[in-house]
């Protein structure tokens, strides 16, 4: 929405009951309050959003930033700002500790700036014990909300500005999806697109279903409309987001499969690259593999979380596939898309994991030869079934297994990366190189990073690059001018 349209909203009348109109009313109202404050202080007001966790949170933050921009706050890199918002993650315990650690620092900043507001949102806020702790020991926090009501951000800011008291609004779950709110993309040429929210899988170690609620798919119509709008605005790559994109659309009034959705997205003119995250192996269909094989736009990369290679542990994890089924899937995918890069997530030290179980994980790693993998030490999440399982593995054993696993993964990843050395690949230029002037970096279809000489005019373009040298996990490349 444009500023002029915001000015036409009558903020003296009552707030509309329907969304998103209601939120535009509060955006207009907050804008007036912020403008008044800026006049009073004789300077502009600034904000900083700090995002923890996964791509889902990153996308949520773009929406929060979009709202803050429309209200009239100006974005800055530093937390010495007038509004600091932490969008939190709680998937592992250390994510929580980092937030508590930083809150003390924010309180010090607030003592120096009486206008400063501190906001907390995201997955951690959906945990009752976190809220208790914040209410008791962190009274200086101004605004707390959860994952289900981020669309109400402007309304909550107005409540805070008008009341001068801590505002707390947490919903247990929701079946609502509010469309058409502002959002500010981090990159002009690529964007995350939520296709579904929540998770119904209840893997026994995982807190996400408790903090993100039940699975809800957006309608294909809304998704396609959003992508078309993004493309008209310069986007050439989308990342479709969901905790388990392979179960997309099952609960819609007119059910549609994820593969069906991909086919519709493929037809959008001007869109060049399609990525998606995350694929649960239990729901990865032959139809999807087929669509990936035929597609011109779906990138040659599949993130397929393994978690463990032991069928016994997978059962305890409630993952609903066996080691053998996983390996069959990998074979099928490689047959359909021979150059595909496979990446994964693995948890080490799930309760009851024996040396034999761990060897099974290593066996899968050796057979699949992943292009890269995220490895996590099992973290006990209160409220999940695994937290009360007996035989928690000792930290020493976990550490030893973790190191062995990492070494194995790095060996294969390095070898895999070498295979592309000397070839010419299409690269989407994404950033100016942070380390080196007149250098840029970009990504191959398979998600690997390449650094090459170049300038800002190349940002957001797909160019042909010769991968001159493989540096282990990334490449040094050279732009090829003539067509290949
Ligand atoms: N929906 C995605 C994953 C979301 S969480 C999926 O199903 O793959 C991202 C990763 O964090 C998971 O794949 C898992 O490997 C890891 N993870 C989740 N809970 C964890 C825990 N309690 N301890 C350690 N790692 C965990
Ligand atoms: Fe967590 Fe499993 Fe859902 Fe992924 S699929 S978010 S690991 S419960
Ligand atoms: Fe973390 Fe929430 Fe994502 S717990 S991993 S930010 S869904």
Coordinates of C-alpha atoms and ligand atoms in Angstrom, one line a residue:
X1 CA 0.0 0.0 0.0
X2 CA 1.2 3.5 -0.8
X3 CA 1.6 6.3 1.8
X4 CA -1.2 8.3 0.1
X5 CA -3.6 5.4 0.5
X6 CA -2.7 5.1 4.1
X7 CA -3.5 8.8 4.6
X8 CA -7.0 8.2 3.3
X9 CA -7.8 5.7 6.1
X10 CA -10.0 7.4 8.7
X11 CA -8.2 6.5 12.0
X12 CA -10.8 8.4 14.1
X13 CA -13.5 6.0 13.2
X14 CA -13.7 2.5 14.7
X15 CA -11.2 -0.2 13.5
X16 CA -12.7 -2.5 10.8
X17 CA -13.4 -6.0 12.0
X18 CA -12.1 -7.8 8.8
X19 CA -8.5 -8.5 7.9
X20 CA -6.3 -7.2 6.3
X21 CA -8.3 -3.9 6.4
X22 CA -8.1 -3.9 10.2
X23 CA -4.3 -4.0 10.1
X24 CA -4.0 -1.2 7.5
X25 CA -6.1 0.9 9.9
X26 CA -3.6 0.2 12.7
X27 CA -0.6 0.8 10.3
X28 CA -2.1 4.2 9.6
X29 CA -2.7 4.9 13.2
X30 CA 0.8 3.8 14.3
X31 CA 2.3 5.9 11.5
X32 CA 0.6 9.0 13.0
X33 CA 1.9 8.2 16.5
X34 CA 5.4 7.7 15.1
X35 CA 5.3 10.9 13.1
X36 CA 4.3 12.8 16.2
X37 CA 7.1 11.2 18.2
X38 CA 9.6 12.1 15.5
X39 CA 8.4 15.7 15.6
X40 CA 8.8 15.8 19.3
X41 CA 12.3 14.4 19.2
X42 CA 13.4 16.2 16.1
X43 CA 14.9 13.1 14.6
X44 CA 13.7 9.9 12.8
X45 CA 13.0 6.7 14.7
X46 CA 14.9 3.6 13.9
X47 CA 14.4 -0.2 14.1
X48 CA 16.4 -3.4 14.0
X49 CA 15.0 -6.9 13.6
X50 CA 17.2 -9.8 14.6
X51 CA 16.1 -13.1 13.3
X52 CA 17.0 -16.5 14.7
X53 CA 16.1 -20.0 13.3
X54 CA 14.9 -21.2 10.0
X55 CA 13.8 -19.8 6.6
X56 CA 10.2 -19.7 8.0
X57 CA 11.3 -17.2 10.6
X58 CA 13.3 -15.3 8.0
X59 CA 10.2 -14.9 5.9
X60 CA 8.1 -13.8 8.9
X61 CA 10.8 -11.2 9.6
X62 CA 10.3 -9.8 6.1
X63 CA 6.7 -9.3 6.9
X64 CA 7.5 -7.6 10.2
X65 CA 10.0 -5.4 8.6
X66 CA 7.4 -4.5 5.9
X67 CA 5.0 -3.4 8.6
X68 CA 7.7 -1.4 10.5
X69 CA 8.7 0.4 7.2
X70 CA 5.1 1.3 6.5
X71 CA 4.7 2.7 10.0
X72 CA 7.6 5.0 9.4
X73 CA 10.5 3.5 11.3
X74 CA 13.8 3.4 9.5
X75 CA 15.9 0.2 9.4
X76 CA 19.4 0.2 10.9
X77 CA 21.9 -2.6 11.3
X78 CA 22.7 -1.9 15.0
X79 CA 20.6 -2.7 18.0
X80 CA 21.1 0.8 19.3
X81 CA 17.7 1.6 17.8
X82 CA 14.4 2.8 18.9
X83 CA 12.7 -0.5 18.3
X84 CA 14.5 -3.8 18.6
X85 CA 12.6 -6.9 17.7
X86 CA 13.9 -10.5 18.2
X87 CA 12.2 -13.1 16.1
X88 CA 13.2 -16.2 18.1
X89 CA 13.7 -19.9 17.5
X90 CA 13.4 -22.7 20.1
X91 CA 14.3 -25.8 18.1
X92 CA 17.4 -26.4 20.2
X93 CA 18.1 -25.2 23.8
X94 CA 21.2 -23.1 22.7
X95 CA 18.9 -21.0 20.6
X96 CA 17.0 -20.0 23.7
X97 CA 20.1 -19.3 25.7
X98 CA 21.3 -16.9 23.1
X99 CA 18.1 -14.8 23.4
X100 CA 18.2 -14.6 27.2
X101 CA 21.9 -13.7 27.0
X102 CA 21.2 -10.8 24.6
X103 CA 18.2 -9.4 26.5
X104 CA 20.5 -8.2 29.3
X105 CA 22.5 -6.2 26.7
X106 CA 19.3 -4.7 25.3
X107 CA 18.2 -3.6 28.7
X108 CA 21.4 -1.7 29.0
X109 CA 20.7 0.1 25.7
X110 CA 17.2 0.9 26.9
X111 CA 18.6 2.6 30.0
X112 CA 20.4 5.0 27.7
X113 CA 17.4 5.6 25.3
X114 CA 14.0 6.1 27.1
X115 CA 12.2 5.9 23.8
X116 CA 13.5 2.4 23.0
X117 CA 11.0 -0.4 22.6
X118 CA 12.0 -4.1 22.9
X119 CA 9.8 -6.7 21.2
X120 CA 10.0 -10.5 21.2
X121 CA 8.2 -12.8 18.9
X122 CA 8.6 -16.2 17.2
X123 CA 8.6 -19.8 18.3
X124 CA 10.2 -19.4 21.7
X125 CA 7.2 -17.2 22.7
X126 CA 4.8 -20.1 22.2
X127 CA 6.3 -21.9 25.2
X128 CA 4.4 -21.1 28.4
X129 CA 7.6 -21.5 30.6
X130 CA 9.4 -18.8 28.5
X131 CA 6.5 -16.4 29.0
X132 CA 6.5 -17.0 32.8
X133 CA 10.2 -16.3 32.9
X134 CA 9.9 -13.1 30.8
X135 CA 7.0 -11.9 32.9
X136 CA 8.9 -12.5 36.1
X137 CA 12.5 -11.4 35.3
X138 CA 12.4 -9.4 32.1
X139 CA 9.8 -6.7 32.8
X140 CA 11.6 -4.2 30.5
X141 CA 10.3 -6.1 27.4
X142 CA 7.6 -4.0 25.8
X143 CA 5.9 -6.3 23.4
X144 CA 5.6 -10.1 23.2
X145 CA 3.7 -12.1 20.6
X146 CA 3.8 -15.5 19.1
X147 CA 3.9 -17.2 15.7
X148 CA 0.1 -17.2 15.0
X149 CA -0.6 -13.5 15.2
X150 CA 2.3 -11.8 13.5
X151 CA -0.1 -10.3 11.1
X152 CA -1.4 -8.2 14.1
X153 CA 1.9 -6.6 14.6
X154 CA 0.7 -3.0 13.8
X155 CA -2.3 -3.4 16.1
X156 CA 0.0 -4.6 19.0
X157 CA 2.4 -1.7 18.4
X158 CA -0.5 0.8 18.7
X159 CA -1.7 -0.9 21.9
X160 CA 1.8 -0.6 23.3
X161 CA 2.2 3.1 22.3
X162 CA -1.2 4.0 23.7
X163 CA -0.9 2.1 27.0
X164 CA 2.7 2.4 27.9
X165 CA 2.6 -1.1 29.5
X166 CA 4.0 -4.5 28.5
X167 CA 1.7 -6.0 25.8
X168 CA 1.5 -9.7 25.6
X169 CA -0.6 -11.6 23.0
X170 CA 0.0 -15.3 22.5
X171 CA -2.4 -17.6 20.7
X172 CA -2.3 -21.4 21.3
X173 CA -3.1 -22.2 17.6
X174 CA -5.0 -20.7 14.7
X175 CA -6.7 -21.8 11.5
X176 CA -6.5 -18.4 10.0
X177 CA -4.2 -17.2 7.2
X178 CA -4.2 -13.5 6.6
X179 CA -3.2 -12.5 3.1
X180 CA -2.1 -9.3 1.5
X181 CA -0.1 -7.6 4.2
X182 CA 3.1 -5.6 3.5
X183 CA 6.4 -7.3 3.4
X184 CA 9.9 -6.1 2.7
X185 CA 12.2 -8.5 0.8
X186 CA 15.8 -8.8 1.8
X187 CA 16.8 -9.4 -1.8
X188 CA 15.0 -7.7 -4.8
X189 CA 15.5 -10.7 -7.1
X190 CA 14.6 -13.7 -4.8
X191 CA 12.0 -14.4 -2.2
X192 CA 10.7 -17.0 0.2
X193 CA 7.0 -17.9 -0.3
X194 CA 5.1 -19.6 2.4
X195 CA 3.0 -22.4 0.9
X196 CA 1.9 -23.8 4.3
X197 CA 2.2 -23.2 7.9
X198 CA 2.5 -25.5 11.0
X199 CA 3.4 -29.1 11.2
X200 CA 1.4 -32.3 12.0
X201 CA 4.2 -34.8 12.1
X202 CA 5.3 -34.8 15.7
X203 CA 8.7 -36.2 15.2
X204 CA 9.4 -37.2 18.8
X205 CA 12.4 -34.9 19.4
X206 CA 10.8 -31.8 17.8
X207 CA 9.1 -28.8 19.3
X208 CA 8.0 -27.2 16.0
X209 CA 4.5 -28.7 15.9
X210 CA 3.9 -27.3 19.5
X211 CA 5.0 -23.8 18.6
X212 CA 3.8 -23.5 15.0
X213 CA 0.5 -25.3 15.4
X214 CA -1.4 -27.5 13.0
X215 CA -0.7 -27.8 9.3
X216 CA -2.5 -25.3 7.1
X217 CA -1.9 -24.9 3.4
X218 CA -2.5 -21.6 1.5
X219 CA -4.7 -21.9 -1.5
X220 CA -2.9 -22.4 -4.9
X221 CA -4.7 -19.3 -6.1
X222 CA -3.1 -17.1 -3.4
X223 CA 0.3 -18.6 -3.9
X224 CA 0.3 -18.2 -7.6
X225 CA -1.0 -14.6 -7.3
X226 CA 1.8 -13.8 -4.8
X227 CA 4.5 -15.3 -7.1
X228 CA 3.2 -13.4 -10.1
X229 CA 3.3 -10.2 -8.2
X230 CA 6.8 -10.9 -7.0
X231 CA 7.9 -11.7 -10.6
X232 CA 6.4 -8.4 -11.8
X233 CA 8.5 -6.8 -9.1
X234 CA 11.8 -8.3 -10.3
X235 CA 11.9 -11.7 -8.5
X236 CA 13.4 -14.5 -10.6
X237 CA 13.8 -17.2 -7.9
X238 CA 11.4 -18.4 -5.2
X239 CA 11.9 -20.7 -2.3
X240 CA 8.6 -22.4 -1.4
X241 CA 8.5 -22.8 2.4
X242 CA 6.8 -25.3 4.6
X243 CA 7.9 -27.7 7.4
X244 CA 6.8 -30.6 5.1
X245 CA 6.1 -29.3 1.6
X246 CA 5.4 -32.8 0.4
X247 CA 2.1 -32.9 2.3
X248 CA 1.0 -29.5 0.8
X249 CA -2.6 -29.2 -0.2
X250 CA -3.9 -32.4 1.4
X251 CA -6.3 -30.6 3.7
X252 CA -7.5 -28.0 1.2
X253 CA -11.2 -27.9 0.2
X254 CA -10.1 -28.8 -3.3
X255 CA -7.0 -31.0 -2.5
X256 CA -4.0 -30.6 -4.7
X257 CA -0.6 -32.2 -4.5
X258 CA 2.7 -30.4 -4.0
X259 CA 3.8 -31.8 -7.4
X260 CA 0.6 -30.2 -8.9
X261 CA 1.4 -26.9 -7.3
X262 CA 4.9 -27.0 -8.7
X263 CA 3.6 -27.6 -12.2
X264 CA 1.4 -24.5 -11.9
X265 CA 4.3 -22.4 -10.6
X266 CA 6.6 -23.7 -13.4
X267 CA 4.2 -22.0 -15.9
X268 CA 4.7 -18.5 -14.5
X269 CA 6.5 -16.5 -17.2
X270 CA 9.6 -14.6 -16.0
X271 CA 10.2 -16.9 -13.1
X272 CA 13.6 -18.7 -13.6
X273 CA 14.3 -20.8 -10.5
X274 CA 12.2 -22.7 -8.0
X275 CA 13.5 -24.1 -4.7
X276 CA 11.6 -25.6 -1.8
X277 CA 12.2 -26.5 1.8
X278 CA 11.6 -28.9 3.6
X279 CA 10.8 -32.3 2.0
X280 CA 9.9 -35.1 4.5
X281 CA 11.0 -38.4 3.0
X282 CA 7.8 -40.2 4.2
X283 CA 5.7 -38.0 1.8
X284 CA 8.0 -37.7 -1.2
X285 CA 5.9 -39.0 -4.0
X286 CA 6.8 -40.6 -7.4
X287 CA 4.7 -37.8 -8.9
X288 CA 7.0 -35.2 -7.4
X289 CA 10.1 -37.0 -8.6
X290 CA 8.6 -37.1 -12.0
X291 CA 7.8 -33.4 -12.0
X292 CA 11.3 -32.6 -10.8
X293 CA 12.8 -34.7 -13.6
X294 CA 10.8 -32.8 -16.3
X295 CA 11.1 -29.3 -14.9
X296 CA 13.2 -26.6 -16.5
X297 CA 13.0 -24.4 -13.4
X298 CA 13.2 -26.5 -10.3
X299 CA 16.8 -26.3 -9.0
X300 CA 19.0 -29.3 -9.0
X301 CA 19.0 -29.5 -5.2
X302 CA 17.0 -31.5 -2.8
X303 CA 17.2 -31.2 1.0
X304 CA 16.1 -34.5 2.3
X305 CA 16.5 -34.7 6.1
X306 CA 17.6 -38.2 7.2
X307 CA 17.8 -37.5 11.0
X308 CA 19.2 -41.0 11.6
X309 CA 20.2 -44.0 9.4
X310 CA 19.0 -46.5 11.9
X311 CA 15.5 -47.9 11.3
X312 CA 15.3 -48.6 15.0
X313 CA 16.0 -44.9 15.9
X314 CA 13.8 -43.6 13.1
X315 CA 10.9 -45.5 14.6
X316 CA 11.6 -44.0 18.0
X317 CA 11.8 -40.6 16.3
X318 CA 8.4 -41.2 14.7
X319 CA 9.8 -40.5 11.2
X320 CA 7.7 -43.2 9.5
X321 CA 10.3 -44.4 7.1
X322 CA 13.1 -47.0 7.3
X323 CA 16.8 -46.8 6.3
X324 CA 16.0 -48.9 3.2
X325 CA 13.0 -46.8 2.1
X326 CA 15.2 -43.7 2.4
X327 CA 17.9 -45.2 0.2
X328 CA 15.4 -46.3 -2.4
X329 CA 14.1 -42.7 -2.6
X330 CA 17.6 -41.4 -3.1
X331 CA 18.1 -43.9 -6.0
X332 CA 14.8 -42.8 -7.6
X333 CA 15.7 -39.1 -7.4
X334 CA 19.2 -39.6 -8.7
X335 CA 17.8 -41.6 -11.7
X336 CA 15.3 -38.8 -12.5
X337 CA 17.6 -35.9 -11.9
X338 CA 21.2 -37.2 -12.3
X339 CA 23.0 -34.0 -11.4
X340 CA 21.0 -33.3 -8.3
X341 CA 22.7 -32.1 -5.1
X342 CA 21.4 -33.9 -2.0
X343 CA 21.7 -32.3 1.4
X344 CA 20.4 -33.4 4.7
X345 CA 19.9 -32.9 8.5
X346 CA 21.2 -35.5 11.0
X347 CA 20.7 -35.6 14.7
X348 CA 23.5 -37.3 16.8
X349 CA 22.7 -38.7 20.2
X350 CA 19.0 -39.3 20.1
X351 CA 17.9 -41.2 23.3
X352 CA 18.9 -44.9 23.0
X353 CA 21.2 -44.4 20.1
X354 CA 23.8 -47.2 20.2
X355 CA 27.1 -47.5 18.5
X356 CA 25.4 -49.8 16.0
X357 CA 22.7 -47.3 15.3
X358 CA 25.2 -44.6 14.7
X359 CA 27.1 -46.9 12.3
X360 CA 23.9 -47.2 10.3
X361 CA 23.9 -43.4 10.0
X362 CA 27.5 -43.5 8.8
X363 CA 26.5 -46.2 6.4
X364 CA 23.8 -44.0 4.8
X365 CA 26.2 -41.1 4.6
X366 CA 28.7 -43.2 2.8
X367 CA 26.2 -44.6 0.4
X368 CA 24.4 -41.3 -0.4
X369 CA 27.5 -39.1 -0.5
X370 CA 25.7 -35.9 0.5
X371 CA 26.8 -32.6 -1.1
X372 CA 26.5 -31.1 2.4
X373 CA 24.7 -31.8 5.7
X374 CA 23.6 -30.0 8.8
X375 CA 24.6 -32.1 11.8
X376 CA 22.9 -31.4 15.2
X377 CA 23.6 -32.6 18.7
X378 CA 20.3 -33.9 20.1
X379 CA 18.7 -31.3 22.3
X380 CA 16.1 -32.2 24.9
X381 CA 12.9 -30.2 24.4
X382 CA 10.6 -30.3 27.3
X383 CA 7.1 -31.4 26.3
X384 CA 8.3 -33.6 23.5
X385 CA 8.0 -37.5 23.8
X386 CA 11.8 -37.9 23.5
X387 CA 12.5 -35.7 26.5
X388 CA 11.2 -38.4 28.8
X389 CA 12.8 -41.3 27.0
X390 CA 15.3 -43.3 29.0
X391 CA 18.9 -43.9 28.0
X392 CA 19.8 -40.3 27.1
X393 CA 23.3 -40.6 25.5
X394 CA 26.2 -39.1 27.4
X395 CA 27.7 -35.8 26.1
X396 CA 31.2 -37.5 25.7
X397 CA 29.8 -40.2 23.5
X398 CA 27.8 -37.7 21.5
X399 CA 30.8 -35.5 21.0
X400 CA 32.9 -38.4 19.7
X401 CA 30.2 -39.5 17.3
X402 CA 29.5 -36.0 16.1
X403 CA 33.2 -35.5 15.2
X404 CA 33.3 -38.8 13.3
X405 CA 30.2 -37.9 11.4
X406 CA 31.4 -34.4 10.5
X407 CA 34.6 -35.8 9.1
X408 CA 32.9 -38.3 7.0
X409 CA 30.4 -35.7 5.6
X410 CA 33.2 -33.2 4.9
X411 CA 35.2 -35.8 3.0
X412 CA 32.3 -36.7 0.7
X413 CA 31.2 -33.0 0.3
X414 CA 34.7 -32.0 -0.7
X415 CA 34.9 -34.8 -3.3
X416 CA 31.5 -34.0 -4.7
X417 CA 32.3 -30.3 -5.1
X418 CA 35.5 -31.3 -7.0
X419 CA 33.4 -33.0 -9.7
X420 CA 32.2 -29.6 -11.0
X421 CA 35.6 -28.0 -11.2
X422 CA 36.3 -26.8 -14.7
X423 CA 32.7 -26.9 -15.8
X424 CA 30.6 -23.9 -16.9
X425 CA 27.4 -23.4 -14.8
X426 CA 24.6 -20.9 -14.6
X427 CA 25.0 -18.7 -11.5
X428 CA 22.5 -16.3 -10.0
X429 CA 24.6 -13.4 -8.7
X430 CA 23.3 -12.6 -5.2
X431 CA 25.8 -10.4 -3.3
X432 CA 28.8 -8.2 -3.4
X433 CA 31.6 -10.1 -1.9
X434 CA 32.0 -9.0 1.8
X435 CA 35.8 -9.8 1.8
X436 CA 37.0 -8.6 -1.5
X437 CA 36.3 -5.4 -3.5
X438 CA 35.2 -5.8 -7.1
X439 CA 34.2 -9.4 -6.3
X440 CA 30.7 -10.8 -6.2
X441 CA 29.1 -14.1 -5.1
X442 CA 26.3 -16.2 -6.4
X443 CA 24.7 -19.6 -6.4
X444 CA 24.6 -22.5 -8.8
X445 CA 21.3 -24.3 -9.3
X446 CA 22.6 -26.9 -6.9
X447 CA 22.9 -24.2 -4.2
X448 CA 26.8 -24.2 -4.1
X449 CA 28.4 -20.8 -3.7
X450 CA 30.8 -19.3 -6.2
X451 CA 32.9 -16.1 -5.9
X452 CA 34.0 -14.2 -9.0
X453 CA 35.1 -10.8 -10.2
X454 CA 32.3 -8.5 -10.9
X455 CA 30.2 -5.5 -9.9
X456 CA 26.9 -4.3 -8.6
X457 CA 25.4 -4.2 -12.1
X458 CA 25.4 -8.0 -12.1
X459 CA 23.3 -8.4 -9.0
X460 CA 20.1 -10.4 -9.5
X461 CA 21.2 -11.7 -13.0
X462 CA 21.8 -15.3 -14.1
X463 CA 25.2 -15.5 -15.8
X464 CA 27.4 -18.3 -17.2
X465 CA 30.4 -18.9 -15.0
X466 CA 33.4 -21.2 -15.4
X467 CA 34.2 -22.8 -12.1
X468 CA 38.0 -22.4 -12.3
X469 CA 38.9 -23.6 -8.9
X470 CA 37.1 -25.7 -6.2
X471 CA 38.0 -24.5 -2.7
X472 CA 36.3 -27.3 -0.9
X473 CA 32.9 -25.9 -0.2
X474 CA 32.8 -23.1 -2.7
X475 CA 34.3 -22.2 -6.0
X476 CA 36.3 -19.4 -7.6
X477 CA 34.8 -18.7 -11.0
X478 CA 35.2 -16.6 -14.1
X479 CA 32.3 -15.0 -16.1
X480 CA 32.0 -16.5 -19.6
X481 CA 30.8 -13.9 -22.0
X482 CA 30.0 -16.0 -25.1
X483 CA 27.0 -18.3 -25.2
X484 CA 27.8 -22.0 -24.6
Ligands
LIG1 N1 10.6 -29.6 9.1 C1 11.9 -29.9 8.9 C2 12.9 -29.5 10.0 C3 12.7 -28.4 10.9 S1 13.8 -28.2 12.2 C4 12.1 -31.4 8.7 O1 11.2 -32.2 9.0 O2 13.1 -31.8 8.1 C5 15.4 -28.4 11.4 C6 16.2 -29.5 11.9 O3 16.5 -29.3 13.3 C7 15.6 -30.9 11.8 O4 15.7 -31.4 10.6 C8 16.4 -31.6 12.9 O5 17.5 -32.2 12.3 C9 16.8 -30.5 13.8 N2 16.2 -30.7 15.1 C10 14.9 -30.6 15.4 N3 14.7 -30.8 16.7 C11 15.9 -31.1 17.3 C12 16.3 -31.4 18.6 N4 15.4 -31.5 19.6 N5 17.6 -31.6 18.8 C13 18.5 -31.5 17.8 N6 18.2 -31.2 16.5 C14 16.9 -31.0 16.3
LIG2 FE1 9.8 -31.1 13.4 FE2 9.3 -33.4 12.2 FE3 7.7 -31.3 11.8 FE4 10.1 -31.3 10.7 S1 8.5 -32.7 10.2 S2 9.1 -29.7 11.9 S3 11.3 -32.4 12.3 S4 8.0 -32.5 13.7
LIG3 FE1 13.2 -22.5 15.0 FE2 10.6 -22.1 14.8 FE3 12.1 -22.5 12.6 S1 11.6 -23.3 16.3 S2 13.7 -23.8 13.3 S3 12.3 -20.8 14.0 S4 10.0 -23.1 12.9

